[in-house]
PDB file of N, CA and C in Angstrom:
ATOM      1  N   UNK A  14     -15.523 -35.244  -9.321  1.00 62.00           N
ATOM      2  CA  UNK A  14     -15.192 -35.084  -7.894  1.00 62.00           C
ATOM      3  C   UNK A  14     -14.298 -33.869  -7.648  1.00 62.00           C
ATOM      4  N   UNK A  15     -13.828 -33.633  -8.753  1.00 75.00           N
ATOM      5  CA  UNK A  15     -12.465 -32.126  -8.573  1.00 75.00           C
ATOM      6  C   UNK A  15     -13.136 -30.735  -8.453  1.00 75.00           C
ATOM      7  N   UNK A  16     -14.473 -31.182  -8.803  1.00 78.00           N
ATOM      8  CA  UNK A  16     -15.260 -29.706  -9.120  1.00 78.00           C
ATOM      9  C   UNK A  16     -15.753 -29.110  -7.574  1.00 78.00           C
ATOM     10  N   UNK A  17     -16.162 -29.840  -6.966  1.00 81.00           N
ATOM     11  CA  UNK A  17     -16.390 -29.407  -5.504  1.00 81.00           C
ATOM     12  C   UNK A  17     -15.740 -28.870  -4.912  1.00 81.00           C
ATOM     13  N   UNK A  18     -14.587 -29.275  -4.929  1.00 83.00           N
ATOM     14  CA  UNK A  18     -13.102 -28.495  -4.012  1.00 83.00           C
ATOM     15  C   UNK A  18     -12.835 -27.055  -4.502  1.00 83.00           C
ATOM     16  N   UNK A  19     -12.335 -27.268  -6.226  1.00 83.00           N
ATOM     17  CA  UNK A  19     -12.340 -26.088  -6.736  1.00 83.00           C
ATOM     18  C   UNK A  19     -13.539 -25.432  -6.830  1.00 83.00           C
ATOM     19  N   UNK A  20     -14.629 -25.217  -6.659  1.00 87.00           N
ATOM     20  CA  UNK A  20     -16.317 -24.481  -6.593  1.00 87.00           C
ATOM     21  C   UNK A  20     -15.446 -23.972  -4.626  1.00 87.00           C
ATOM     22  N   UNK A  21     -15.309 -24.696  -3.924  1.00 87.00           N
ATOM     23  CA  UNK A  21     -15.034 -23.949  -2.653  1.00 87.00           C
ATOM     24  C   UNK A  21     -13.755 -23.007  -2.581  1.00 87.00           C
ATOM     25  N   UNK A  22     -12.822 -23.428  -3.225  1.00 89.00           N
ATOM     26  CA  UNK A  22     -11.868 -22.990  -2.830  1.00 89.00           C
ATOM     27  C   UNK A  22     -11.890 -21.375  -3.709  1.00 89.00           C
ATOM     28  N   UNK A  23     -12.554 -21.254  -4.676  1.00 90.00           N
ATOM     29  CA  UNK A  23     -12.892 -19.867  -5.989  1.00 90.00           C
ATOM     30  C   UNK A  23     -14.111 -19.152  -4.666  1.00 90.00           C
ATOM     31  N   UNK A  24     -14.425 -20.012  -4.106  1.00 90.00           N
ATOM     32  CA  UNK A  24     -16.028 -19.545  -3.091  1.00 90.00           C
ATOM     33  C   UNK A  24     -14.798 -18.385  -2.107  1.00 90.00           C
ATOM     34  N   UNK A  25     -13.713 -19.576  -1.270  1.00 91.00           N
ATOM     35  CA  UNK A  25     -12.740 -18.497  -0.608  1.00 91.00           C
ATOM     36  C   UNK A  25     -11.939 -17.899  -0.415  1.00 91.00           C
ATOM     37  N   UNK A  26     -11.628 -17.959  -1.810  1.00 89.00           N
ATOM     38  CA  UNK A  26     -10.620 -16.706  -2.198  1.00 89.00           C
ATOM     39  C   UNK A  26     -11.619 -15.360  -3.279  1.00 89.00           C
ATOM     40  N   UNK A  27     -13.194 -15.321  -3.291  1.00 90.00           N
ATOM     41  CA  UNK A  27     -13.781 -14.279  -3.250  1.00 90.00           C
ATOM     42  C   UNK A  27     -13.849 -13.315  -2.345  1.00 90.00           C
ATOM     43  N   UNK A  28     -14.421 -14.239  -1.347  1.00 89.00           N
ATOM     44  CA  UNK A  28     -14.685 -13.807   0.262  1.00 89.00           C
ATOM     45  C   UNK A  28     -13.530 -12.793   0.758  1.00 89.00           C
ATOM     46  N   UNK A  29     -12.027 -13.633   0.697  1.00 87.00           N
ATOM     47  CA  UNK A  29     -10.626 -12.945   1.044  1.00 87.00           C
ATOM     48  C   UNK A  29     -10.922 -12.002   0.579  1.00 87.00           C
ATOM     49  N   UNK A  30     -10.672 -11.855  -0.848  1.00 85.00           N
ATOM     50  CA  UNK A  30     -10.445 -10.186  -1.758  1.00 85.00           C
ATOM     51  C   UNK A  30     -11.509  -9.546  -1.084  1.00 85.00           C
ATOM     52  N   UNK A  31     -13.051 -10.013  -1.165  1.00 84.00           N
ATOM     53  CA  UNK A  31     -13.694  -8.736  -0.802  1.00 84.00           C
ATOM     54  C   UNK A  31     -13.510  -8.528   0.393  1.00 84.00           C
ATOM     55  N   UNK A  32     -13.384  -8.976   1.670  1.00 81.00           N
ATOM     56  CA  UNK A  32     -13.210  -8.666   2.857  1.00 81.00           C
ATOM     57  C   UNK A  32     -11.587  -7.319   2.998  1.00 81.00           C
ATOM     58  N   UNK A  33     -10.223  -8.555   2.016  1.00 80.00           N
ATOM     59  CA  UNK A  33      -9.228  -7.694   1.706  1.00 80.00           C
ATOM     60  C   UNK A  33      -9.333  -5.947   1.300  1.00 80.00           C
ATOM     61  N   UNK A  34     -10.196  -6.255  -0.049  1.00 79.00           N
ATOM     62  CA  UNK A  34     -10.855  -5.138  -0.454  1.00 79.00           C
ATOM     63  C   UNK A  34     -11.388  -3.607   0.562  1.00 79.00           C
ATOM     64  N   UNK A  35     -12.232  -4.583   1.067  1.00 76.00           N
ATOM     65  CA  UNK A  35     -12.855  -3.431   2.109  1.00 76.00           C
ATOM     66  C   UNK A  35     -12.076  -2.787   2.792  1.00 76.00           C
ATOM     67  N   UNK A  36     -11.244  -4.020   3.595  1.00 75.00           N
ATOM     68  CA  UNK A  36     -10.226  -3.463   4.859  1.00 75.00           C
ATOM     69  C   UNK A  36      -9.350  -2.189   4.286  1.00 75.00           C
ATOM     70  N   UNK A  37      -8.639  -2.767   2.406  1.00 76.00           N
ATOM     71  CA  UNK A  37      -7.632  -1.966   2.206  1.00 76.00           C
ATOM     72  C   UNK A  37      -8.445  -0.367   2.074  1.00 76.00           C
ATOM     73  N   UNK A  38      -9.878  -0.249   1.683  1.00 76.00           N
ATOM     74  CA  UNK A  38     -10.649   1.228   1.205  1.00 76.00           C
ATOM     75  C   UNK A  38     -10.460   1.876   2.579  1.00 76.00           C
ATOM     76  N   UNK A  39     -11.212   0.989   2.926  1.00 74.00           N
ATOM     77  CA  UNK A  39     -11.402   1.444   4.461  1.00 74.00           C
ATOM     78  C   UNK A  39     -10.176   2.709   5.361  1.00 74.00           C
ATOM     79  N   UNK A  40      -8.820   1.380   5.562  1.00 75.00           N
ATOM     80  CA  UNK A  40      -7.659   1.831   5.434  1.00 75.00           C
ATOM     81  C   UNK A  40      -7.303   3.072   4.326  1.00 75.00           C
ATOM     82  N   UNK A  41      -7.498   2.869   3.793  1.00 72.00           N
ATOM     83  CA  UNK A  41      -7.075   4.007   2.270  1.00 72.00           C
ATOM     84  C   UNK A  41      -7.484   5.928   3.130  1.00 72.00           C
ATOM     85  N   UNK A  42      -9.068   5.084   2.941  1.00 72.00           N
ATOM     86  CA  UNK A  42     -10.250   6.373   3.156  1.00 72.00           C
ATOM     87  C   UNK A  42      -9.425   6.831   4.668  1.00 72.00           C
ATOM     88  N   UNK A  43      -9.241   6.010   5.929  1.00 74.00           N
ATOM     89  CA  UNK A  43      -8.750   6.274   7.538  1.00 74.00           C
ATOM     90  C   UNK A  43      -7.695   7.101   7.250  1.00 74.00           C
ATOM     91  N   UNK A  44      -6.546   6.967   6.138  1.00 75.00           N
ATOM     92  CA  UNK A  44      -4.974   7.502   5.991  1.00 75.00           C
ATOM     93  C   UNK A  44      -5.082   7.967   5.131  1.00 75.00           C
ATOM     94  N   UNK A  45      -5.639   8.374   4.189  1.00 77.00           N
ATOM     95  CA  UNK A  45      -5.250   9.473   3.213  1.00 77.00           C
ATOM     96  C   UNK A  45      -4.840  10.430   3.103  1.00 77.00           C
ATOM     97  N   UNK A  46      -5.167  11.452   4.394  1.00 77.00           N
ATOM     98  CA  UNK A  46      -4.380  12.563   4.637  1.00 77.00           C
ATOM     99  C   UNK A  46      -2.951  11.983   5.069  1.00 77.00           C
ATOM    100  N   UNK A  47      -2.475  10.975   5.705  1.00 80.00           N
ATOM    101  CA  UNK A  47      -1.568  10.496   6.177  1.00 80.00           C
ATOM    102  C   UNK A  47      -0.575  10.205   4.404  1.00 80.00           C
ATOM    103  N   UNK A  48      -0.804   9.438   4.170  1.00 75.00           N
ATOM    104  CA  UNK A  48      -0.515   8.877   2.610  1.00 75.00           C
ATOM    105  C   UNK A  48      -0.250  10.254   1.573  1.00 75.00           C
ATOM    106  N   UNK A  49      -1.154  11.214   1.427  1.00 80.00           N
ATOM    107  CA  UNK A  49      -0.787  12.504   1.004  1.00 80.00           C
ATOM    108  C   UNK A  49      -0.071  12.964   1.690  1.00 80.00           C
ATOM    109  N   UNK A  50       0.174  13.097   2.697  1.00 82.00           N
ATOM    110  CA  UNK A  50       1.398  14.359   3.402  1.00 82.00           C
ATOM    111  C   UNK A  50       2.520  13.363   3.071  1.00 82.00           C
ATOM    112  N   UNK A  51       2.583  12.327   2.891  1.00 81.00           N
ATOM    113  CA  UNK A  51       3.693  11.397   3.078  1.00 81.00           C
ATOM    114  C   UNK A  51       4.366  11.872   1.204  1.00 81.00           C
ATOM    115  N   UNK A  52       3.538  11.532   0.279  1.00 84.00           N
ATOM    116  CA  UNK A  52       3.745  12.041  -1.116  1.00 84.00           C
ATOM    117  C   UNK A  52       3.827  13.589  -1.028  1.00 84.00           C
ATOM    118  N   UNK A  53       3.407  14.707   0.119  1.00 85.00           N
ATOM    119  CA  UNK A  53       4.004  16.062  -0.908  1.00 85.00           C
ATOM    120  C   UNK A  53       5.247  15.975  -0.204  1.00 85.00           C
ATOM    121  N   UNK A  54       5.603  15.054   1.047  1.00 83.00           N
ATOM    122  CA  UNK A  54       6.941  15.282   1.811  1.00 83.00           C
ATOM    123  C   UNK A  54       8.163  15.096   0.562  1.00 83.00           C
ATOM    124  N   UNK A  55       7.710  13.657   0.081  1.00 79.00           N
ATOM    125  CA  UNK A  55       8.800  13.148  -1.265  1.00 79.00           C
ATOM    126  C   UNK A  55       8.809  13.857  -2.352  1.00 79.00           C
ATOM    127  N   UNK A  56       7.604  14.555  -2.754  1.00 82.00           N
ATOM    128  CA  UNK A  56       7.860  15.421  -4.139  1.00 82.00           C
ATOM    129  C   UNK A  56       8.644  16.346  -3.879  1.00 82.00           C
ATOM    130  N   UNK A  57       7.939  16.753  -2.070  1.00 79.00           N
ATOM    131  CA  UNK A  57       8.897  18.444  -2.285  1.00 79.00           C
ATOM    132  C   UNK A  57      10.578  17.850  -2.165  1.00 79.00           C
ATOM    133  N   UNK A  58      10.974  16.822  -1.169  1.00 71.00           N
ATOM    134  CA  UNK A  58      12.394  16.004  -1.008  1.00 71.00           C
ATOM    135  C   UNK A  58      12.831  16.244  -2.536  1.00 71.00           C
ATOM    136  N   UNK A  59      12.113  15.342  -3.624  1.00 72.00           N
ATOM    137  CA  UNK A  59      12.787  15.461  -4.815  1.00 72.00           C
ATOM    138  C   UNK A  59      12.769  16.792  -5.707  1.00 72.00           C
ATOM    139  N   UNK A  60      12.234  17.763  -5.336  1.00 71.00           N
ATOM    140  CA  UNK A  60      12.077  19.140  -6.340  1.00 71.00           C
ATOM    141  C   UNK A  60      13.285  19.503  -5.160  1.00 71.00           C
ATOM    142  N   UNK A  61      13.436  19.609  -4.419  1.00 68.00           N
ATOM    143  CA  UNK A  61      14.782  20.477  -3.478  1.00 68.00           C
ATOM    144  C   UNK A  61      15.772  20.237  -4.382  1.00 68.00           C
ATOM    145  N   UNK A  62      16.267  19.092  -4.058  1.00 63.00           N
ATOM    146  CA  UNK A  62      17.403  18.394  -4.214  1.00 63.00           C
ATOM    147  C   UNK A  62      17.451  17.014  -4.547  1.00 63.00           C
ATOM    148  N   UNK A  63      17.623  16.171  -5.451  1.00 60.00           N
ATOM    149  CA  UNK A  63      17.709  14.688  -5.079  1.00 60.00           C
ATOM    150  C   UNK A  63      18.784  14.115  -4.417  1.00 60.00           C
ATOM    151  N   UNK A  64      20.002  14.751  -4.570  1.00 61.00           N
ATOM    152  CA  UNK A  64      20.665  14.383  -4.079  1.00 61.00           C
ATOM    153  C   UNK A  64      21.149  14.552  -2.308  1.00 61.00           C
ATOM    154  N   UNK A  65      20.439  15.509  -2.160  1.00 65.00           N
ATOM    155  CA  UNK A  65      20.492  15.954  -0.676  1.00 65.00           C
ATOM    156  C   UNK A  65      19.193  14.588   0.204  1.00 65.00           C
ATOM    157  N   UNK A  66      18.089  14.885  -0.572  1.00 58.00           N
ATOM    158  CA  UNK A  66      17.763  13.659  -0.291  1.00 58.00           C
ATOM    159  C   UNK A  66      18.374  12.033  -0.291  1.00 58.00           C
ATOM    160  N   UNK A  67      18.622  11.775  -0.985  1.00 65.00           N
ATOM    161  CA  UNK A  67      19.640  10.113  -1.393  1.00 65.00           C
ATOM    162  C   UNK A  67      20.951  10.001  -0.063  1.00 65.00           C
ATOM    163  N   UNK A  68      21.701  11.179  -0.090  1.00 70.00           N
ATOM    164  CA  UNK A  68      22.175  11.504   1.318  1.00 70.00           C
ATOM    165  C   UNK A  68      21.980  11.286   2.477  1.00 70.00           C
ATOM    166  N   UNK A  69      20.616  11.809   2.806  1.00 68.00           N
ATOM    167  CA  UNK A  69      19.530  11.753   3.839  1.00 68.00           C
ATOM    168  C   UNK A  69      19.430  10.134   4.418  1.00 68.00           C
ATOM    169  N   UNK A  70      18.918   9.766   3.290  1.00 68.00           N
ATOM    170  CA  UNK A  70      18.550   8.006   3.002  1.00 68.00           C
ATOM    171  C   UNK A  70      19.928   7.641   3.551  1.00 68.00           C
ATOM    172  N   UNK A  71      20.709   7.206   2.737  1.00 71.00           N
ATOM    173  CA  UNK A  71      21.852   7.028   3.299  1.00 71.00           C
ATOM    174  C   UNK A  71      22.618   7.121   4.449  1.00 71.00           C
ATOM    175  N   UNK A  72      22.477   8.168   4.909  1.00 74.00           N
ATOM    176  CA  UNK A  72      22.778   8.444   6.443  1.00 74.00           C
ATOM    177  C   UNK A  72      22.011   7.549   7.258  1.00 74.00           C
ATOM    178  N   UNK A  73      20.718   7.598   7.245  1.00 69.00           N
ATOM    179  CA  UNK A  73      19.735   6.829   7.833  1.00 69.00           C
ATOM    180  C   UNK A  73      19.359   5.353   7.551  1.00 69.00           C
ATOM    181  N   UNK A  74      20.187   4.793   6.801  1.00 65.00           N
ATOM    182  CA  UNK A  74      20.777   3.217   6.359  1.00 65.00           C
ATOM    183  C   UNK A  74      22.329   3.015   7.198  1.00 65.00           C
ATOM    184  N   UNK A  75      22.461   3.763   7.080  1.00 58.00           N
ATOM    185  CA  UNK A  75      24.491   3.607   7.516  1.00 58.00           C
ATOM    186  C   UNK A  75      24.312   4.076   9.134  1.00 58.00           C
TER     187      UNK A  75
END
C-alpha cells in the first residue's frame, strides 16, 4: 500500500524540477547579459581595490 503514494509523490517532484528547470534556463538565457555585467562589475570592484570595495558594502549596511 506504501508504494502508490511514494510512485506519486517521485511522479511530483519530477514534474517540479523539470518545470523548475525550465523556468530557471529560461530565466538564465532572459538575464545573462544582466548576470554578466553584474560579475565584470565585482571582478573589476575586486581587481581595483578590495578594500575600497568592503567599505562600499559597509557604508551601504550601516
Amino acid at each position: 500500500m506504501l508504494i502508490i503514494p511514494i510512485v506519486i509523490v517521485s511522479m511530483m517532484i519530477n514534474l517540479v524540477r523539470q518545470l523548475f528547470f525550465h523556468i530557471f534556463v529560461f530565466d538564465i538565457m532572459q538575464h545573462s547579459f544582466t548576470i554578466i555585467s553584474i560579475f565584470f562589475w565585482i571582478f573589476n570592484c575586486l581587481s581595483k581595490d578590495k578594500l575600497s570595495m568592503w567599505e562600499h558594502l559597509s557604508r551601504d549596511v550601516m
